[in-house]
XYZ file of C-alpha atoms in Angstrom:
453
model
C 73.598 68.356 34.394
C 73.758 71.298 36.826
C 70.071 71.992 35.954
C 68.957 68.261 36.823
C 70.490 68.483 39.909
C 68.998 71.789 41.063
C 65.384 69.948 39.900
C 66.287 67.192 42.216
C 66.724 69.235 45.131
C 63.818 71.336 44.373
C 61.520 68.142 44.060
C 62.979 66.915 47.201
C 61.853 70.291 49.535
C 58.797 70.075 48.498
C 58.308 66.103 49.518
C 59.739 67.294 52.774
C 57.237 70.120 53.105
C 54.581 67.984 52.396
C 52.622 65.736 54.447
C 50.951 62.247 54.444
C 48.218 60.471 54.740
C 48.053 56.682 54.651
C 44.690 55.154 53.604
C 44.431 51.061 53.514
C 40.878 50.200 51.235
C 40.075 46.661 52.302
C 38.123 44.590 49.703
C 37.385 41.379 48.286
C 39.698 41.749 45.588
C 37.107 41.465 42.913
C 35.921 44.325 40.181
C 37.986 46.980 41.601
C 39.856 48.276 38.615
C 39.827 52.084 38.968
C 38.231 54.546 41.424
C 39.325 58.071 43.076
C 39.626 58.792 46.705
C 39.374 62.005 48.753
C 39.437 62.723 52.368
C 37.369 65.080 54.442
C 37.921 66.810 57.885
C 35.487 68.152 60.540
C 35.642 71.780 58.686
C 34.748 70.257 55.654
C 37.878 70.614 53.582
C 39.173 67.818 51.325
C 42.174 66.334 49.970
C 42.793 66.810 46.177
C 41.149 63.625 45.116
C 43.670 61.026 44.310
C 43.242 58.729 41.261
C 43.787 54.741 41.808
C 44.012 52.538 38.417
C 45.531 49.060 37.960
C 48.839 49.794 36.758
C 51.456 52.539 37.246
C 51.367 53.299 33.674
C 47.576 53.660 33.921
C 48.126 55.925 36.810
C 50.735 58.009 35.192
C 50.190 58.331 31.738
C 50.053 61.827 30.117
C 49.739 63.525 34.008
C 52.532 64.959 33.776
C 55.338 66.042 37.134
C 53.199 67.054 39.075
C 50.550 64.020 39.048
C 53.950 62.165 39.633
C 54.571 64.262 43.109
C 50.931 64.492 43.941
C 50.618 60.560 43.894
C 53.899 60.445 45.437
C 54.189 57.134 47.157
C 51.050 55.120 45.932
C 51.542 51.313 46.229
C 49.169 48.610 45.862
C 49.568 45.530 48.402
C 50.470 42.349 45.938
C 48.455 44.301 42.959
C 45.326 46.137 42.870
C 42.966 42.177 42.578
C 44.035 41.524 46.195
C 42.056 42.317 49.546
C 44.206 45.459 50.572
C 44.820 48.607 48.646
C 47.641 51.162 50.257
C 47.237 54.838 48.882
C 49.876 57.409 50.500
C 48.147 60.844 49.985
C 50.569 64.085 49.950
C 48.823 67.345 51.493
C 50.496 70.363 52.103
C 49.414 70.833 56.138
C 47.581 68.781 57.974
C 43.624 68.265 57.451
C 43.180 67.345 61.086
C 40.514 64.905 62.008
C 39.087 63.092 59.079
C 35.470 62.505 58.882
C 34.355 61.612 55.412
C 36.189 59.517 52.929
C 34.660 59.956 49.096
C 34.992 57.142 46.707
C 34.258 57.609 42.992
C 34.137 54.776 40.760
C 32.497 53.352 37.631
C 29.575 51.396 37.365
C 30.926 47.958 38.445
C 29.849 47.080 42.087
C 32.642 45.770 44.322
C 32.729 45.340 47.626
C 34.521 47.233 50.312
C 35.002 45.744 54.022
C 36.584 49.438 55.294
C 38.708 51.870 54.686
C 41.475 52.671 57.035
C 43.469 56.448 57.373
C 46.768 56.995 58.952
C 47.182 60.641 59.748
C 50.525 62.260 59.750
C 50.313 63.045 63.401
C 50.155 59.011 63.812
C 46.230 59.207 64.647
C 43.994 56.443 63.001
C 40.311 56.986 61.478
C 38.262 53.642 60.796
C 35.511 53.896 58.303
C 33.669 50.370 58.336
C 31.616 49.680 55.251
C 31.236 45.894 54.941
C 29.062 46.764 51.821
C 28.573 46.859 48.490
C 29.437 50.224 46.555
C 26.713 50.349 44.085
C 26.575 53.929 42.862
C 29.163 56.505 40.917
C 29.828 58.301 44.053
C 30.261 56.873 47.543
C 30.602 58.519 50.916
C 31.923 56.295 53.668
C 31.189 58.028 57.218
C 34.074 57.640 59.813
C 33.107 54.933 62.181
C 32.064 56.428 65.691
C 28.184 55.484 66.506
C 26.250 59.068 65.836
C 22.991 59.955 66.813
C 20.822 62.192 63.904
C 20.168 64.652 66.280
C 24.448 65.303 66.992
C 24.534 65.995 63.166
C 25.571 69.332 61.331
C 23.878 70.082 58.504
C 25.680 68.662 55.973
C 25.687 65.160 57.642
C 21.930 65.334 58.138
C 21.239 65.852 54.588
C 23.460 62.590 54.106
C 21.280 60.852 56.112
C 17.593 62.109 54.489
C 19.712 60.711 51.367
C 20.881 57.405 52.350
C 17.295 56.759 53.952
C 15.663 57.896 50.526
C 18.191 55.311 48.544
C 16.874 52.536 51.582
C 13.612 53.060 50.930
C 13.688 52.659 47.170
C 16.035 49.589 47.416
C 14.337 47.545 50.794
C 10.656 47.351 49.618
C 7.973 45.691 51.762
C 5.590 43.369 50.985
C 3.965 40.250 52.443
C 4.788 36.659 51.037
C 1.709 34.418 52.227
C -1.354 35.933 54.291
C -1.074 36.162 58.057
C 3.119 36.069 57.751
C 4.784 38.607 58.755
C 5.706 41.812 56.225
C 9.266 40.421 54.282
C 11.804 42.118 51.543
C 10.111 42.475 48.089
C 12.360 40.274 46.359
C 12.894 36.731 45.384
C 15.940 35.063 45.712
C 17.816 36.087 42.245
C 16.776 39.404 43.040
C 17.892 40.551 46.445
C 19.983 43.714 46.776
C 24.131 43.295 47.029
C 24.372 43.774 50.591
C 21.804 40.703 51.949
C 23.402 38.086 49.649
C 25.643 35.492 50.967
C 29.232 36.285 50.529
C 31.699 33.869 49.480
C 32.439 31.980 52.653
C 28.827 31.845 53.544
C 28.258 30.400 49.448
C 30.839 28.033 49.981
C 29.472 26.847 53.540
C 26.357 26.780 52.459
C 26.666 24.792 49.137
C 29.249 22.257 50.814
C 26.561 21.476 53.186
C 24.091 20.326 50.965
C 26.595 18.382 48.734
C 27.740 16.578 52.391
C 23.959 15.562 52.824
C 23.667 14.484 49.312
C 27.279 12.322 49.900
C 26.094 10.449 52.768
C 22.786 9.682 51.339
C 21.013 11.130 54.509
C 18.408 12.808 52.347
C 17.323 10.066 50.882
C 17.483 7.757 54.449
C 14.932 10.306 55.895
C 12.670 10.693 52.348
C 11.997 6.513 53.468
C 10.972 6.924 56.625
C 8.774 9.690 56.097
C 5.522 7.235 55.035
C 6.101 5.029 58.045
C 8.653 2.713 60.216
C 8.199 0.060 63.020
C 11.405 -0.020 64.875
C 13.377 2.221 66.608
C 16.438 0.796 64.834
C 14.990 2.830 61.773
C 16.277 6.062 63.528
C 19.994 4.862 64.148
C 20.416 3.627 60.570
C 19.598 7.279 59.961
C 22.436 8.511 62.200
C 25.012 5.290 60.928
C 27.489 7.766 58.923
C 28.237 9.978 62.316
C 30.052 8.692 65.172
C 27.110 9.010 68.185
C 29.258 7.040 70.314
C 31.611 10.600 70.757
C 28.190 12.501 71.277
C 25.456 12.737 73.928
C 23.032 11.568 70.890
C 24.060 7.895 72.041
C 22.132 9.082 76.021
C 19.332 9.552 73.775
C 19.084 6.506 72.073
C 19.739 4.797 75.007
C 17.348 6.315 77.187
C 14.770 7.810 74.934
C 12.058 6.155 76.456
C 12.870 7.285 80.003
C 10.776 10.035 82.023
C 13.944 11.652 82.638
C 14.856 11.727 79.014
C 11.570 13.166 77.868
C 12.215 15.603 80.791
C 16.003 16.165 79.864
C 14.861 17.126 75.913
C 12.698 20.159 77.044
C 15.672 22.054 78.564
C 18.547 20.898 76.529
C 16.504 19.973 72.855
C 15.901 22.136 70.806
C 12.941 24.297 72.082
C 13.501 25.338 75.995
C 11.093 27.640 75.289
C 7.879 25.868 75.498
C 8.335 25.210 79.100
C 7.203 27.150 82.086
C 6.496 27.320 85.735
C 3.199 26.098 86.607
C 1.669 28.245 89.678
C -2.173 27.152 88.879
C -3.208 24.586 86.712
C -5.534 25.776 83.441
C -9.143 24.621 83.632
C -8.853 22.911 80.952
C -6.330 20.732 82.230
C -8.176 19.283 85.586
C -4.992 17.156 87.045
C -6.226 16.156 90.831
C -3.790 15.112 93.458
C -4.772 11.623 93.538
C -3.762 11.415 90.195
C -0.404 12.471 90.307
C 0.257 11.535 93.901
C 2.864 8.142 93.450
C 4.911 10.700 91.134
C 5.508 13.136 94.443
C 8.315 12.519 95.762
C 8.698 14.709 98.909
C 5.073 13.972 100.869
C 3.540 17.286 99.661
C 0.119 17.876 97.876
C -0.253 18.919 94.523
C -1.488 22.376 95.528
C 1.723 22.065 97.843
C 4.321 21.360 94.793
C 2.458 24.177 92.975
C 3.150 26.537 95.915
C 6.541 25.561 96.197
C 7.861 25.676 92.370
C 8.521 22.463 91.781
C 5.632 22.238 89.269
C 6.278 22.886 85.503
C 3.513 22.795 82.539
C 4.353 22.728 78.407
C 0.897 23.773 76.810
C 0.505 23.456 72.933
C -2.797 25.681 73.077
C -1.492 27.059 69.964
C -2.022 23.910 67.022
C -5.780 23.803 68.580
C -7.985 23.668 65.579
C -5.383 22.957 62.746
C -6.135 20.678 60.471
C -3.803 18.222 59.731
C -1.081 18.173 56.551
C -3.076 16.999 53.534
C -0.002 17.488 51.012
C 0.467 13.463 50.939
C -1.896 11.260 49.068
C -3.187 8.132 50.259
C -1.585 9.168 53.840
C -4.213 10.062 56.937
C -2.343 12.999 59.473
C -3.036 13.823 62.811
C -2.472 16.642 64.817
C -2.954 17.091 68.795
C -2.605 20.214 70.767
C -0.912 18.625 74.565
C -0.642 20.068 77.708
C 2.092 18.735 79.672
C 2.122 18.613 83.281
C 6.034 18.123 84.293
C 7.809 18.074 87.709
C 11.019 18.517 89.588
C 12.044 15.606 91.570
C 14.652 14.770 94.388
C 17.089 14.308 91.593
C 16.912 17.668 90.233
C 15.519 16.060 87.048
C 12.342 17.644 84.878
C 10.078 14.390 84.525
C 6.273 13.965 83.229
C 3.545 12.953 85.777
C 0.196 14.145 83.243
C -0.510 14.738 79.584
C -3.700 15.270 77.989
C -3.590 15.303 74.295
C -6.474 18.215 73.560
C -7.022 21.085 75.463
C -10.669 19.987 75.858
C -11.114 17.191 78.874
C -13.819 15.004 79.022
C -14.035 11.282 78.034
C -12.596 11.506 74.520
C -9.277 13.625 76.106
C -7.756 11.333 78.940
C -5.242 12.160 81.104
C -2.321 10.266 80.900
C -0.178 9.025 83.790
C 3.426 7.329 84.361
C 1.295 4.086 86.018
C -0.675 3.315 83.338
C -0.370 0.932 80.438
C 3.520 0.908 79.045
C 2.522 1.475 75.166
C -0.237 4.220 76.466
C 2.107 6.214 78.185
C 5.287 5.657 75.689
C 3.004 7.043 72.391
C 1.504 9.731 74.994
C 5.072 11.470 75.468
C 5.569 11.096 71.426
C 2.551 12.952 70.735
C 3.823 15.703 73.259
C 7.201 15.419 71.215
C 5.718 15.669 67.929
C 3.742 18.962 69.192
C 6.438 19.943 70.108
C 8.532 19.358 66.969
C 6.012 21.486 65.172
C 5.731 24.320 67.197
C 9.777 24.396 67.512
C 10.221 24.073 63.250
C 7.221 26.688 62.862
C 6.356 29.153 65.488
C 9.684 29.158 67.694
C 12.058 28.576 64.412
C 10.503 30.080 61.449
C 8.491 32.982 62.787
C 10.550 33.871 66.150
C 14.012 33.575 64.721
C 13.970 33.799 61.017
C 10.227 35.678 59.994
C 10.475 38.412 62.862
C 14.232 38.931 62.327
C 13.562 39.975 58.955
C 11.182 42.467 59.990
C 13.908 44.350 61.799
C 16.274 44.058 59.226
C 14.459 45.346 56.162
C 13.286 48.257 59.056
C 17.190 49.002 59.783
C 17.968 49.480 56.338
C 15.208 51.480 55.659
C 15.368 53.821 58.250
C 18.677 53.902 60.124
C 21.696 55.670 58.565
C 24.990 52.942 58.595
C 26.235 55.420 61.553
C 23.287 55.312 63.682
C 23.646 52.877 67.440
C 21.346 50.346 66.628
C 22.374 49.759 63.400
C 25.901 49.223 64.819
C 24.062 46.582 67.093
C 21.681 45.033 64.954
C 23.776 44.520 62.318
C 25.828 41.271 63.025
C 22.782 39.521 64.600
C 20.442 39.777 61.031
C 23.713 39.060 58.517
C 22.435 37.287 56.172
C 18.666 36.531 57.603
C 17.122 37.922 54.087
C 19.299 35.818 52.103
C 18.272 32.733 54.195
C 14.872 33.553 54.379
C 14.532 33.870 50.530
C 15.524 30.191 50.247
C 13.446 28.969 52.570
C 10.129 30.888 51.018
C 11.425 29.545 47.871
C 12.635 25.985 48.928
C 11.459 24.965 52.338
C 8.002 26.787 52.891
C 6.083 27.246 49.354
C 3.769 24.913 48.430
C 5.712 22.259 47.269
C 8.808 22.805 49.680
C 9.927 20.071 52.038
C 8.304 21.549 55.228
C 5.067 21.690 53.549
C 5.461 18.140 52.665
C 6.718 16.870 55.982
C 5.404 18.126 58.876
């Protein structure tokens, strides 16, 4: 009895002499079953790596008395299959500033959002990972932005590593001629860390199955040939409430200058529109033309001069032939310049549209005063130009095409630590994954775009 009491008193100096470390693993809760951890300071010296399993019996069994005071305080946050994972890690002084946290696991992937350390002193160390651990061994790098150059040695060989792993995991190559350079992988195939995670699977699929509820897919799919009334459009739109919306402006007023006007700086592609300072050549709009659409008694030349002159040019679908995917169906395709000004009102409305970029008798110019229906299906031509270059030149190859670029670039060259990672990184989540679909559902040959537009 005497003896178990002198072991108790024993056992407890040495938990007083020792200190602690507490590390909080953040994960998705899924495949994490057993893995080792082991901390690192700025002089390179480590923690006896600590052993996490699933159970305490797992943890425990056949290490003996001193396993049980070396793991001294582990406990797991509502079991090891839930999002947090509390370690308490004895050390006998204080490691100081901890740079490095090693993970050693099995082959299973799982996923790890960060990993958080508590020294004893009270001072906290965040090492963000928001990744997928793939290999045996893992080193996480604490968090602070680091340029290569501010590197020891040892770090700098981490790099030349993680940029060699990159490399052999982001490969380029180039899906259809004249596109941009993409990820050399289809859809089933993309690395861990560009999938969609849960929430984005969940958004994404509930989406679709929303379409397919309210039969919208298959309101548009019978429009697509033809329609004759405008009515077509709303029975579209019946299952959403436009009346809470400023959709129900635009099907009031879409046939208004100021409407057309409105759409190019609050649709969906601002972008097209610019201030006009002198008109292109081949666009020859003379004052007389335009002259009952001035408001304010100037010249054309004047307006010019003073700003109030805007121009949309479509230069850029000169030449294209039309869509030929759809038998029995003629296409057309125009390439519109827009001539656009800025009245009394403050509003953006169209005085001149010519629907080629080559004048002459077989290009017209088009003017508010002349026949209703001329006018009316001039603006829809400029609208459907402008559809076009929106879904496929400011849309596809601007936002989603380009952004991929950069992203396959970061991972391949920039170490997880580097600044612009650190920046780029939430802006291109999930643009691979996206763009995957869309090569194989929306883009290839038989994919809805291709079909539609």
């Amino acid at each position: 009895m005497m003896e178990s009491k002198r072991a108790c008193t024993e056992n407890g100096a040495h938990y007083a002499a020792t200190k602690q470390y507490k590390v909080l693993v953040s994960t998705n809760g899924k495949n994490v079953s057993h893995f080792s951890l082991t901390l690192v300071d700025s002089n390179n010296q480590s923690s006896e790596t600590t052993w996490v399993t699933k159970s305490w019996t797992d943890m425990f069994y056949g290490l003996g008395k001193a396993a049980v005071d070396k793991f001294r305080g582990l406990f797991q946050k509502g079991g090891l299959l839930t999002t947090e994972i509390t370690i308490y890690i004895n050390v006998e002084k204080d490691l100081g500033d901890i740079v490095q946290v090693k993970i050693e696991k099995d082959n299973t992937p799982w996923f790890c959002k960060y990993v958080r350390v508590k020294s004893p002193s009270g001072k906290t160390f965040e090492f963000p990972c928001y990744g997928w651990l793939e290999k045996t061994e893992v080193v996480i790098r604490e968090g602070s932005a680091r340029l290569p150059q501010d590197d020891t040695n040892i770090f700098k060989k981490q790099r030349q590593e993680e940029h060699k792993f990159g490399k052999k995991k982001f490969r380029w190559t180039q899906s259809r001629k004249g596109f941009p350079l993409n990820l050399d992988a289809k859809l089933d195939q993309l690395p861990l860390d560009v999938q969609f995670d849960e929430d984005k699977t969940s958004e994404f699929n509930w989406n679709i199955v929303n379409v397919l509820l309210k039969g919208a897919n298959d309101k548009l799919k019978s429009y697509f040939q033809s329609w004759d009334k405008i009515a077509h459009f709303e029975a579209i739109l019946a299952d959403w409430d436009i009346k809470k919306t400023l959709l129900v402006n635009v099907m009031e007023d879409w046939n208004t200058d100021y409407m057309f006007g409105y759409q190019f700086l609050n649709g969906c592609n601002p972008v097209m529109i610019s201030k006009c300072v002198n008109l292109p050549e081949s666009f020859p709009v003379t004052h007389e033309m335009v002259e009952g659409s001035l408001q304010r008694g100037f010249t054309l030349q004047e307006e010019l001069e003073k700003g109030n002159i805007y121009i949309a040019d479509y230069k850029i679908l000169e030449g294209l032939k039309a869509n030929k995917t759809r038998k029995n169906t003629q296409c057309y395709l125009s390439a519109p310049i827009c001539l656009l000004y800025s009245n009394r009102l403050d509003q953006i409305v169209p005085i001149a549209i010519q629907l080629s970029q080559t004048p002459g008798e077989r290009s017209l110019i088009f003017l508010p005063n002349d026949n209703e229906h001329d006018w009316m299906l001039a603006k829809m031509w400029v609208k459907s130009s402008d559809f076009i270059v929106h879904q496929l030149v400011t849309h596809l190859l601007k936002t989603h095409l380009i952004s991929e670029v950069f992203e396959v670039a970061m991972y391949r060259q920039l170490s997880t630590v580097h600044p612009v990672y650190k920046l780029l990184i939430p802006h291109v989540r999930f643009t691979i994954a996206i763009n995957a679909r869309a090569r194989e559902n929306l883009i290839s040959e038989d994919g809805v775009f291709s079909k539609v537009l």
